[in-house]
């Protein structure tokens, strides 16, 4: 069974930092693109970062470029998202997601971790 | 950038009736070399993460009931629920994965 379990969310002040983690199991992690998708309370979905199966390609939505960094450790079956210089508008539930084989339709989602940016 | 616009924003459908949701992309999501449309549909029920329903515009994900179907090509796509069930109450999102990062439509709320 595919499992994606996020952790690391919480309350942080504007300008602060957090590191989100996603532990995966039930599939060969190193074969898949992975993505972080966020959802502000009561709002739609935004894909903030993608990373290729070997980490050689990374893509970010414009609103987080230069502030967020996606990474992965295939030996530990783990995906990460470093969030720096956080803004109030980054408040969202962050989902760890798996891309379909070689593509970026998102066939498995974690339960999400809530990041709240507030003073 | 690929901007996806869904219509309507919400709709109310009687049990057993058809629900139709449209998704229009600002650019074609069709890729000629493999003949595929890079368009997916998701269902999100209250308090849950989204769930993949359809990919390649019309391929149903394993386990998804056959009352859900996707159609369209290029820039215009449709998700159809042929006979609405109570458990289909949710918000539905389209997503393109032709460009990176992928982008989503704003969502359509389906109610009874």
Tab-separated table of N, CA, C and O in Angstrom, chain B residues 7 10 13 18 32 34 36 38 43 45 49 51 55 60 62 66 81 87 89 100 108:
chain	number	residue	atom	x	y	z
B	7	UNK	N	-15.943	25.753	-15.208
B	7	UNK	CA	-17.310	26.258	-15.138
B	7	UNK	C	-18.275	25.095	-14.992
B	7	UNK	O	-18.022	24.006	-15.537
B	10	UNK	N	-20.137	26.229	-9.120
B	10	UNK	CA	-20.883	25.268	-8.311
B	10	UNK	C	-22.117	24.826	-9.078
B	10	UNK	O	-22.595	25.540	-9.969
B	13	UNK	N	-27.247	19.111	-8.357
B	13	UNK	CA	-27.799	18.069	-9.227
B	13	UNK	C	-28.610	17.091	-8.382
B	13	UNK	O	-28.199	16.753	-7.265
B	18	UNK	N	-27.384	13.703	-14.236
B	18	UNK	CA	-26.051	13.911	-14.789
B	18	UNK	C	-25.461	15.232	-14.311
B	18	UNK	O	-26.161	16.242	-14.257
B	32	UNK	N	1.670	16.453	-29.380
B	32	UNK	CA	1.567	15.697	-30.628
B	32	UNK	C	2.413	14.427	-30.683
B	32	UNK	O	1.924	13.404	-31.181
B	34	UNK	N	3.136	12.114	-28.681
B	34	UNK	CA	2.525	10.905	-28.116
B	34	UNK	C	1.003	10.920	-28.213
B	34	UNK	O	0.348	9.978	-27.764
B	36	UNK	N	-1.237	12.641	-26.673
B	36	UNK	CA	-1.949	12.651	-25.394
B	36	UNK	C	-2.270	14.069	-24.930
B	36	UNK	O	-1.510	15.002	-25.190
B	38	UNK	N	-2.529	16.276	-21.636
B	38	UNK	CA	-1.970	16.253	-20.282
B	38	UNK	C	-2.934	16.950	-19.316
B	38	UNK	O	-2.653	18.028	-18.777
B	43	UNK	N	-11.071	14.699	-7.285
B	43	UNK	CA	-12.226	14.874	-6.415
B	43	UNK	C	-11.721	15.127	-5.010
B	43	UNK	O	-10.858	14.393	-4.520
B	45	UNK	N	-13.281	15.539	-1.217
B	45	UNK	CA	-14.377	15.559	-0.259
B	45	UNK	C	-13.956	16.353	0.965
B	45	UNK	O	-12.760	16.515	1.240
B	49	UNK	N	-7.774	14.850	1.547
B	49	UNK	CA	-6.947	15.301	0.419
B	49	UNK	C	-7.639	14.971	-0.893
B	49	UNK	O	-8.552	14.127	-0.943
B	51	UNK	N	-8.306	13.333	-4.552
B	51	UNK	CA	-8.146	11.976	-5.071
B	51	UNK	C	-8.173	12.032	-6.599
B	51	UNK	O	-9.042	12.681	-7.185
B	55	UNK	N	-6.920	10.729	-15.689
B	55	UNK	CA	-5.694	11.308	-16.242
B	55	UNK	C	-5.665	11.042	-17.736
B	55	UNK	O	-6.499	10.282	-18.252
B	60	UNK	N	-9.580	6.510	-16.725
B	60	UNK	CA	-10.066	6.423	-15.350
B	60	UNK	C	-9.011	5.754	-14.466
B	60	UNK	O	-8.465	4.698	-14.824
B	62	UNK	N	-7.594	3.498	-11.470
B	62	UNK	CA	-8.053	2.223	-10.931
B	62	UNK	C	-8.965	2.442	-9.732
B	62	UNK	O	-8.657	3.216	-8.828
B	66	UNK	N	-17.333	3.742	-12.937
B	66	UNK	CA	-17.431	4.095	-14.354
B	66	UNK	C	-18.496	5.155	-14.637
B	66	UNK	O	-18.674	5.552	-15.793
B	81	UNK	N	-20.348	13.145	-14.563
B	81	UNK	CA	-20.821	12.119	-13.627
B	81	UNK	C	-22.193	11.711	-14.155
B	81	UNK	O	-23.137	12.509	-14.130
B	87	UNK	N	-22.508	10.077	-2.426
B	87	UNK	CA	-21.081	10.110	-2.085
B	87	UNK	C	-20.244	10.927	-3.070
B	87	UNK	O	-19.042	11.103	-2.863
B	89	UNK	N	-20.794	14.107	-3.650
B	89	UNK	CA	-20.746	15.497	-3.182
B	89	UNK	C	-19.298	15.836	-2.834
B	89	UNK	O	-18.683	15.181	-1.971
B	100	UNK	N	5.313	23.007	-16.561
B	100	UNK	CA	5.760	22.900	-15.185
B	100	UNK	C	5.931	24.282	-14.579
B	100	UNK	O	6.447	25.187	-15.241
B	108	UNK	N	-14.826	23.198	-8.804
B	108	UNK	CA	-16.283	23.230	-8.972
B	108	UNK	C	-16.916	22.420	-7.845
B	108	UNK	O	-16.583	21.241	-7.677
